[in-house]
Amino acid sequence: RSSWLLLAPLLTPPVPVITTPPCSLCPEGAHRFQWIRNLVPEFGISSSHVKVLSSPAEFYELLKVQIKTAKQRVVMASLYLGTGLLEQELVDCLEETLEKSLQAKESSNLRVSILLDYTRGSRGRKNSRTMLIPLLQRFPEQVRVSLFHTPNLRGLLRLLIPERFNETIGLQHIKVYLFDDNVILSGANLSDLYFTNRQDRYVLLQDSPEIADFFTELVDAIGDVSLQLQQDDTVQMMEGMVHPYQGDKMAYCEIANRRVMEVINSARTRQELLHAKTFHSSQQGSSLLSQQGSQASGGLKTEPDTWIYPLIQMKPFGIQIDEMVTETLLTEAERDARIYLTTGYFNLTQAYMDLILGTRAEYRILLASPEVNGFFGAKGVAGAIPAAYVYIERQFYSEVCYLHQQERVQLQEYSRAGWTFHAKGLWLYLAGSDLPCLTLIGSPNFGYRSVHRDLEAQVVIVTENKALQQQLHREQEQLYLCSGVVSSSTFEQPNRYVKLWVKLVTPLIKNFF
């Protein structure tokens, strides 16, 4: 079965129609994934521009260094900005860099754009908004703070659902941090836990202007359909824009769909033209080389050995690209291929579960043990969420056992004293290979929320380069080294006891967390 046949029935109007069958030219190795460029832009880069980070502290220090050295743009998309000392230090770095840009002799070109979620960023008296207002007041011409509000939280629902619980309806969940032409892709938020002892994943793409342009345009597009934070802590929509929860919902979603798809399609067109131009140039270069010898090679650009494909998922706007590509990758994984899949919140969609249980590849699924779940020890109802995840995990494990798939599908629990676990993504090892040639990294958790409720983005990184494959392999190994294999005895431990009311409620609320 080709990926083309699998994708065809899934295509909907917001997604560009595939006109040529993928995999028709380059079905071997990393090139077998070039069908993805029929849906999204393909960015070919050198593997030397990709750096895999491993720790929260490394992530935090990199953010500060990148902010301090930025000259043209700082674009940060996150769920929220925390209110502690480490977060204040980030804001201070932004202020210092903006101040320097104003004092520069030439007119300041630095622009700072921050995209957060409205409900999460407005929680409490001291919040993301109050942290960023001083920047808006000091640098009104250079700083933009956009707060995305889901169109699904409106009317009576918005009036009746209290703070914190209103975040279950839908969020801005994308995590992208870019500085000039350097892009950090992660699942981490801008909060002290993510800078100290909450394990996540982080990849730096250095000197990648086309990728930076794409994510700048994407954040701008979402920002345009979001509420704009004002200097007096009020919010307002851009002039002429439909309001997300006061205006017509269908009209708002159509506008949002159009803005985001314009970014994807225009970048895809640009990359196709660039690819054609590069291919044409390389053909000419080859003939020159054959005629004039190796001296002509100095002017030729090196061929990329790594490809980046951005995947967007915004179901409220009818955009389902990430879901389609992920399902196809899971379906197409061959016998003896290995997929290492990790999520901080194990709550797979039914479609993903069916594919994992019904396909041929081997799976090693890494999830949080109750003690390293981000909700462990939380007050009130939220404190029961780790138990709900245990219940979901046990149901899935029972299904694996019922189908006699324990050898092929293995669950592993991350456990590390004093830490929480938030890493997400997957690594794909082709049959017979000891190194991954593909990884997914970004914000989605492979759950119902990620697919249906929130705004999500991740990238597919495909590489032929052994050194980068080694980096990705080490990243996977480091995470899985802190884990134990799940067996039936796992659920007999006292800390795995799930109260009856949690078992009864979980099926009703599992689509909200």
Coordinates of N, CA and C in Angstrom, one line a residue, residues 338 429-430 432-436 473:
R338 N 10.9 -0.1 14.1 CA 10.7 0.1 15.5 C 10.3 1.6 15.7
Y429 N 12.8 3.9 13.6 CA 13.9 3.1 13.1 C 13.4 2.2 12.0
L430 N 13.9 2.3 10.8 CA 13.6 1.4 9.7 C 14.1 0.0 10.0
G432 N 16.0 -3.2 10.2 CA 17.4 -3.5 10.0 C 18.3 -2.3 10.4
S433 N 17.8 -1.2 10.9 CA 18.6 -0.1 11.2 C 18.7 0.1 12.8
D434 N 19.9 0.5 13.2 CA 20.1 0.7 14.7 C 20.0 2.2 15.0
L435 N 19.7 3.0 14.0 CA 19.6 4.5 14.2 C 18.3 5.0 13.6
P436 N 17.7 6.0 14.2 CA 16.4 6.5 13.7 C 16.7 7.5 12.5
H473 N 19.3 9.3 18.4 CA 19.3 8.0 19.1 C 19.7 8.2 20.5

